[in-house]
Amino acid sequence: MRNADTHSSIWRRRDVLRTGMSLAGGGAVITLTDRASGAIATVNMQLGWIGGGNQIGEVSAFQLGYFEQEGLDFKIQPGGPNNDGIAIVASGRYEVGQVSSSPSLMLAVSQDIPIKCFAVSAQQHPYAFFSLKQNPVRSAADFRGKKVGIQATGLILLRALLAKNNIDMKDVQVVIIGSEMTPLMTGQVDVITGWVTNTTALSVIGPDRVQFRLWDAGVKLYASPYYATTETLQTKQDLLVRFLRAAAKGWAFAYENRDKAVELLVKTYPNLVAKDERAAVDIMLGATFTDATKAGGFGTMDPAVWQDQISLYSQLGQFTKRTPTVDEVMTLDILNATADTRPKIG
């Protein structure tokens, strides 16, 4: 799936090119009422990419009225390569943000940008390395001697994988490429990168591909984390609680009603292809609902996983100003406040 956020533009999303669409499905914006005060309670979710399949849970929640039940007027604000979502949320313009990967938030906090992650959509990052069966990469050790095709902005992920597995960068040959998968098919590279959810792009490789996920190599990043400013977390906790309750219910619906959820998604984003989205949704939901969510519910996250990420990125010299602490990067307050309502499936 295609994406460009402040961390990098490597996350290739299969999403629509329409940047102006809100969750009103292109029609009139629906105004909802705050249950407690009678005032309008608005929640804008700023993306780091152009909206599409990765928002199938929020789309389901919107179309089925789950946000309305929480007294919220919910809108998705699209991002893109020229739209710095983190800066927009940090400025206080919008209430909630979502980026493609957890390091984006670590790097922002390291620069003293006042934001924190309060929940995670995808428990296991879908980023992976793809090869062919005649020359497979099934483990970190298999990278030795290989030509790895990767976008320049994704080079840090290859460095992280090699460092985590004590492999020298000199043992691989890096070939900087664009977003296409054809270099693998033409033999220009032995390995190529992308999201496992990007079923349209991966169809070029065909069924004989071998995939090796970054997560399986020991680089455990979260995908699509939710974040807000520290001020919003302090002063509008109830708003974030209601947002997460509704979103979690929408993701649970998508998990249990996949065909219908795709129908709602394409209704909201008509430029998407239902067949492609149906193929991708199983993979996305597999990354979203895991043993972790079965135990802790949708959106759960582990401070130890965050610490491992911070330590690895510090080792790689990615924090140019200072290394942030776990407590600066994430908070469990919203998850704890919704512990009894977030679906525990996986």
Coordinates of C-alpha atoms in Angstrom, one line a residue:
M1 CA 0.0 0.0 0.0
R2 CA 1.3 3.4 -0.9
N3 CA 2.4 6.0 1.6
A4 CA 4.7 8.9 2.2
D5 CA 5.2 10.1 5.8
T6 CA 7.9 12.0 7.7
H7 CA 9.9 8.9 8.4
S8 CA 10.2 7.9 4.7
S9 CA 8.3 7.3 1.5
I10 CA 9.2 3.6 1.4
W11 CA 5.8 2.4 2.4
R12 CA 4.1 1.6 -0.9
R13 CA 0.4 1.7 -0.5
R14 CA -2.3 0.4 -2.8
D15 CA -4.5 3.4 -2.1
V16 CA -6.4 5.9 -4.2
L17 CA -4.9 9.0 -5.7
R18 CA -7.8 11.2 -4.6
T19 CA -6.6 13.4 -1.9
G20 CA -9.7 15.4 -1.1
M21 CA -12.1 12.6 -0.1
S22 CA -13.3 12.4 3.5
L23 CA -15.2 9.6 5.1
A24 CA -18.4 11.2 3.9
G25 CA -17.8 9.1 0.8
G26 CA -17.5 12.2 -1.3
G27 CA -20.9 13.6 -0.2
A28 CA -22.0 15.9 2.5
V29 CA -20.2 15.8 5.8
I30 CA -22.3 14.3 8.5
T31 CA -22.5 16.3 11.7
L32 CA -22.8 14.4 15.0
T33 CA -23.6 15.5 18.5
D34 CA -21.6 15.1 21.7
R35 CA -23.6 12.9 24.0
A36 CA -22.6 14.6 27.2
S37 CA -22.8 18.3 26.3
G38 CA -24.8 18.6 23.2
A39 CA -21.8 20.3 21.5
I40 CA -20.2 18.9 18.4
A41 CA -17.2 16.7 19.2
T42 CA -14.9 16.5 16.2
V43 CA -12.1 14.0 15.6
N44 CA -9.9 14.4 12.6
M45 CA -7.5 11.6 11.9
Q46 CA -4.5 12.9 9.9
L47 CA -2.8 10.2 7.8
G48 CA 0.8 10.1 6.6
W49 CA -0.5 8.8 3.3
I50 CA -3.4 8.9 0.9
G51 CA -6.3 7.0 2.5
G52 CA -7.4 3.5 1.5
G53 CA -7.3 -0.1 2.5
N54 CA -5.3 0.4 5.7
Q55 CA -8.3 2.3 7.1
I56 CA -10.8 -0.4 6.6
G57 CA -11.5 -0.6 10.3
E58 CA -12.1 3.1 10.7
V59 CA -14.2 3.2 7.5
S60 CA -16.3 0.3 8.8
A61 CA -16.8 2.1 12.1
F62 CA -17.9 5.3 10.3
Q63 CA -20.2 3.6 7.8
L64 CA -21.9 1.5 10.5
G65 CA -22.3 4.5 12.9
Y66 CA -19.9 3.5 15.6
F67 CA -18.4 6.9 15.8
E68 CA -21.8 8.5 15.9
Q69 CA -22.7 6.2 18.8
E70 CA -19.7 7.7 20.6
G71 CA -20.9 11.2 19.9
L72 CA -18.1 11.9 17.4
D73 CA -17.9 13.7 14.1
F74 CA -15.1 11.7 12.5
K75 CA -13.1 12.6 9.4
I76 CA -10.1 11.2 7.8
Q77 CA -7.6 13.8 6.5
P78 CA -5.4 12.4 3.7
G79 CA -1.6 12.9 3.7
G80 CA 0.9 12.4 0.9
P81 CA 4.4 13.2 -0.1
N82 CA 3.9 17.0 0.3
N83 CA 1.9 16.8 3.5
D84 CA 3.8 16.5 6.8
G85 CA 1.1 14.7 8.9
I86 CA 3.2 14.8 12.1
A87 CA 3.7 18.5 11.9
I88 CA 0.0 19.1 11.2
V89 CA -1.0 17.1 14.3
A90 CA 1.8 18.6 16.4
S91 CA 0.5 22.1 15.6
G92 CA -2.8 21.3 17.2
R93 CA -4.8 21.5 13.9
Y94 CA -6.1 17.9 14.2
E95 CA -6.7 15.6 17.1
V96 CA -5.3 12.3 16.0
G97 CA -2.6 11.2 13.6
Q98 CA -1.5 7.9 12.1
V99 CA 1.8 7.2 10.4
S100 CA 3.0 4.1 8.5
S101 CA 5.6 3.0 11.0
S102 CA 6.6 3.4 14.6
P103 CA 10.1 4.8 14.0
S104 CA 8.5 7.9 12.6
L105 CA 7.2 8.7 16.1
M106 CA 10.5 7.9 17.8
L107 CA 12.4 10.2 15.5
A108 CA 9.9 13.0 15.9
V109 CA 10.0 12.8 19.7
S110 CA 13.8 12.7 19.6
Q111 CA 13.5 16.2 18.0
D112 CA 11.3 17.4 20.9
I113 CA 8.1 17.3 18.9
P114 CA 5.4 16.9 21.6
I115 CA 3.5 13.8 20.4
K116 CA 3.0 10.3 21.8
C117 CA 1.6 7.0 20.5
F118 CA -1.5 5.8 22.3
A119 CA -2.4 2.7 20.4
V120 CA -1.2 0.6 17.4
S121 CA -3.3 -0.7 14.5
A122 CA -0.9 -3.3 13.0
Q123 CA 0.9 -5.4 15.6
Q124 CA 3.5 -6.8 13.1
H125 CA 4.8 -4.5 10.4
P126 CA 4.0 -5.9 6.9
Y127 CA 7.3 -4.7 5.4
A128 CA 9.2 -7.6 3.8
F129 CA 11.9 -8.7 1.5
F130 CA 10.9 -10.7 -1.6
S131 CA 12.9 -13.2 -3.7
L132 CA 12.3 -16.0 -6.1
K133 CA 12.3 -19.7 -5.3
Q134 CA 15.4 -20.4 -7.5
N135 CA 17.4 -17.9 -5.4
P136 CA 15.6 -17.6 -2.1
V137 CA 16.1 -15.4 0.9
R138 CA 14.4 -17.2 3.8
S139 CA 16.6 -16.0 6.7
A140 CA 18.9 -13.1 7.6
A141 CA 21.9 -15.3 6.8
D142 CA 20.7 -15.7 3.2
F143 CA 21.3 -12.0 2.5
R144 CA 25.1 -12.6 2.3
G145 CA 26.2 -12.2 -1.3
K146 CA 22.8 -11.0 -2.5
K147 CA 21.9 -7.9 -4.6
V148 CA 19.2 -6.1 -2.6
G149 CA 16.9 -3.7 -4.5
I150 CA 15.6 -1.1 -2.1
Q151 CA 14.4 2.5 -2.2
A152 CA 17.0 5.0 -0.7
T153 CA 14.7 5.9 2.1
G154 CA 14.3 2.3 3.1
L155 CA 18.0 1.7 3.4
I156 CA 17.8 2.1 7.2
L157 CA 15.5 -0.9 7.4
L158 CA 18.1 -3.1 5.7
R159 CA 20.8 -1.7 8.0
A160 CA 18.6 -2.5 11.0
L161 CA 18.0 -6.1 9.8
L162 CA 21.7 -6.7 9.2
A163 CA 22.7 -5.1 12.5
K164 CA 20.2 -7.1 14.4
N165 CA 21.6 -10.3 12.9
N166 CA 25.3 -9.4 13.1
I167 CA 25.8 -9.2 9.3
D168 CA 28.2 -6.6 7.8
M169 CA 26.7 -4.2 5.2
K170 CA 29.7 -5.1 3.0
D171 CA 28.3 -8.6 2.7
V172 CA 25.4 -7.4 0.6
Q173 CA 25.2 -5.3 -2.6
V174 CA 22.7 -2.5 -2.4
V175 CA 20.9 -1.4 -5.6
I176 CA 18.8 1.7 -5.2
I177 CA 15.5 1.3 -7.1
G178 CA 12.1 2.9 -7.4
S179 CA 8.8 1.4 -6.4
E180 CA 8.5 -1.2 -9.2
M181 CA 9.0 -5.0 -8.7
T182 CA 10.3 -5.6 -12.2
P183 CA 14.1 -5.5 -11.2
L184 CA 13.6 -8.8 -9.4
M185 CA 12.0 -10.4 -12.5
T186 CA 14.7 -9.1 -14.8
G187 CA 17.5 -10.3 -12.6
Q188 CA 18.8 -6.9 -11.8
V189 CA 18.5 -7.8 -8.1
D190 CA 18.1 -11.0 -6.0
V191 CA 15.8 -9.4 -3.4
I192 CA 13.3 -6.6 -3.5
T193 CA 11.2 -4.8 -0.8
G194 CA 7.6 -3.9 -0.1
W195 CA 4.6 -4.5 2.0
V196 CA 3.0 -7.9 2.0
T197 CA -0.4 -6.2 1.8
N198 CA 0.6 -4.7 -1.6
T199 CA -1.1 -7.5 -3.5
T200 CA -1.4 -5.6 -6.7
A201 CA 2.3 -4.9 -7.0
L202 CA 3.3 -8.3 -5.8
S203 CA 1.2 -9.9 -8.6
V204 CA 4.0 -9.0 -10.9
I205 CA 6.3 -11.5 -9.1
G206 CA 3.6 -14.2 -9.1
P207 CA 3.0 -17.1 -6.8
D208 CA 6.6 -18.4 -6.8
R209 CA 7.8 -15.5 -4.6
V210 CA 9.5 -16.1 -1.3
Q211 CA 8.8 -13.5 1.4
F212 CA 10.9 -12.7 4.5
R213 CA 9.3 -10.2 6.8
L214 CA 11.3 -7.6 8.7
W215 CA 9.5 -8.7 11.9
D216 CA 10.7 -12.3 11.4
A217 CA 14.3 -11.0 11.1
G218 CA 14.0 -9.6 14.6
V219 CA 13.3 -6.0 13.7
K220 CA 9.9 -5.7 15.4
L221 CA 8.3 -2.4 14.3
Y222 CA 4.7 -1.5 14.6
A223 CA 2.7 -0.3 11.6
S224 CA -0.1 2.4 11.5
P225 CA 0.3 3.6 15.1
Y226 CA -2.1 6.2 16.4
Y227 CA -0.7 9.3 18.1
A228 CA -1.8 12.7 19.5
T229 CA -0.1 15.6 21.1
T230 CA 0.8 15.5 24.8
E231 CA -1.6 18.3 25.3
T232 CA -4.5 16.4 23.7
L233 CA -3.7 13.4 25.8
Q234 CA -3.8 15.5 28.9
T235 CA -6.9 17.6 28.1
K236 CA -9.0 15.5 25.8
Q237 CA -8.5 12.0 27.1
D238 CA -12.2 11.2 26.9
L239 CA -12.3 12.1 23.2
L240 CA -9.4 9.7 22.5
V241 CA -11.1 7.0 24.5
R242 CA -14.3 7.3 22.5
F243 CA -12.3 7.4 19.3
L244 CA -10.4 4.2 20.1
R245 CA -13.6 2.4 21.3
A246 CA -15.3 3.1 18.0
A247 CA -12.2 2.3 15.8
A248 CA -11.7 -1.0 17.7
K249 CA -15.3 -2.0 17.1
G250 CA -14.9 -1.2 13.4
W251 CA -11.8 -3.3 13.1
A252 CA -13.5 -6.2 14.9
F253 CA -16.4 -5.9 12.4
A254 CA -13.9 -6.0 9.5
Y255 CA -12.2 -9.1 11.0
E256 CA -15.5 -10.9 11.2
N257 CA -17.2 -9.6 8.1
R258 CA -14.5 -9.2 5.5
D259 CA -16.6 -9.1 2.3
K260 CA -18.9 -6.5 3.8
A261 CA -16.0 -4.4 5.1
V262 CA -14.5 -4.3 1.6
E263 CA -17.8 -3.3 0.2
L264 CA -17.9 -0.4 2.7
L265 CA -14.3 0.5 1.9
V266 CA -15.0 0.7 -1.8
K267 CA -18.1 2.7 -1.2
T268 CA -16.0 5.3 0.7
Y269 CA -13.1 5.2 -1.8
P270 CA -14.6 4.4 -5.2
N271 CA -11.2 4.4 -6.9
L272 CA -10.2 1.2 -5.1
V273 CA -10.7 -2.2 -6.8
A274 CA -12.8 -4.5 -4.7
K275 CA -11.0 -7.7 -5.8
D276 CA -7.6 -6.3 -4.9
E277 CA -8.8 -5.0 -1.6
R278 CA -10.4 -8.4 -0.7
A279 CA -7.1 -10.1 -1.4
A280 CA -5.2 -7.6 0.7
V281 CA -7.6 -7.5 3.7
D282 CA -6.8 -11.0 4.9
I283 CA -3.1 -10.1 5.1
M284 CA -3.7 -6.8 6.8
L285 CA -6.0 -8.3 9.4
G286 CA -3.4 -11.0 10.0
A287 CA -0.9 -8.3 10.9
T288 CA -3.5 -6.4 13.0
F289 CA -4.9 -9.3 15.0
T290 CA -2.3 -11.5 16.6
D291 CA -1.6 -13.3 19.8
A292 CA -0.9 -9.9 21.3
T293 CA -4.4 -8.6 20.5
K294 CA -6.0 -11.9 21.7
A295 CA -4.4 -11.2 25.1
G296 CA -4.5 -7.4 25.2
G297 CA -7.2 -6.3 22.7
F298 CA -7.1 -4.3 19.5
G299 CA -4.6 -1.5 19.6
T300 CA -2.4 -3.0 22.3
M301 CA 1.3 -2.4 22.4
D302 CA 4.3 -3.5 24.5
P303 CA 6.8 -1.0 26.0
A304 CA 9.5 -3.7 25.6
V305 CA 8.9 -3.7 21.8
W306 CA 9.2 0.1 21.8
Q307 CA 12.4 -0.1 23.8
D308 CA 13.9 -2.6 21.4
Q309 CA 13.2 -0.3 18.5
I310 CA 14.6 2.7 20.3
S311 CA 17.8 0.8 21.2
L312 CA 18.3 -0.4 17.7
Y313 CA 17.8 3.0 16.1
S314 CA 20.1 4.5 18.6
Q315 CA 22.7 1.9 17.8
L316 CA 22.4 2.9 14.1
G317 CA 22.9 6.5 14.9
Q318 CA 19.4 7.7 13.8
F319 CA 18.8 10.0 16.7
T320 CA 20.8 13.2 15.8
K321 CA 19.6 15.3 18.8
R322 CA 18.9 12.8 21.6
T323 CA 17.6 9.3 22.2
P324 CA 14.0 9.4 23.5
T325 CA 12.8 7.3 26.4
V326 CA 9.9 4.9 26.1
D327 CA 7.7 7.0 28.3
E328 CA 8.3 10.0 26.0
V329 CA 7.3 8.0 22.9
M330 CA 4.2 6.1 24.1
T331 CA 1.5 6.0 26.7
L332 CA -0.8 3.2 27.9
D333 CA -3.3 5.6 29.4
I334 CA -5.9 5.3 26.5
L335 CA -5.4 1.6 26.2
N336 CA -6.0 1.1 30.0
A337 CA -9.1 3.3 29.8
T338 CA -10.6 1.1 27.1
A339 CA -9.3 -2.3 28.3
D340 CA -12.8 -3.7 28.8
T341 CA -14.2 -2.6 25.5
R342 CA -11.4 -3.3 22.9
P343 CA -12.1 -6.7 21.2
K344 CA -9.7 -9.5 22.2
I345 CA -9.4 -11.5 19.0
G346 CA -6.4 -12.9 17.1

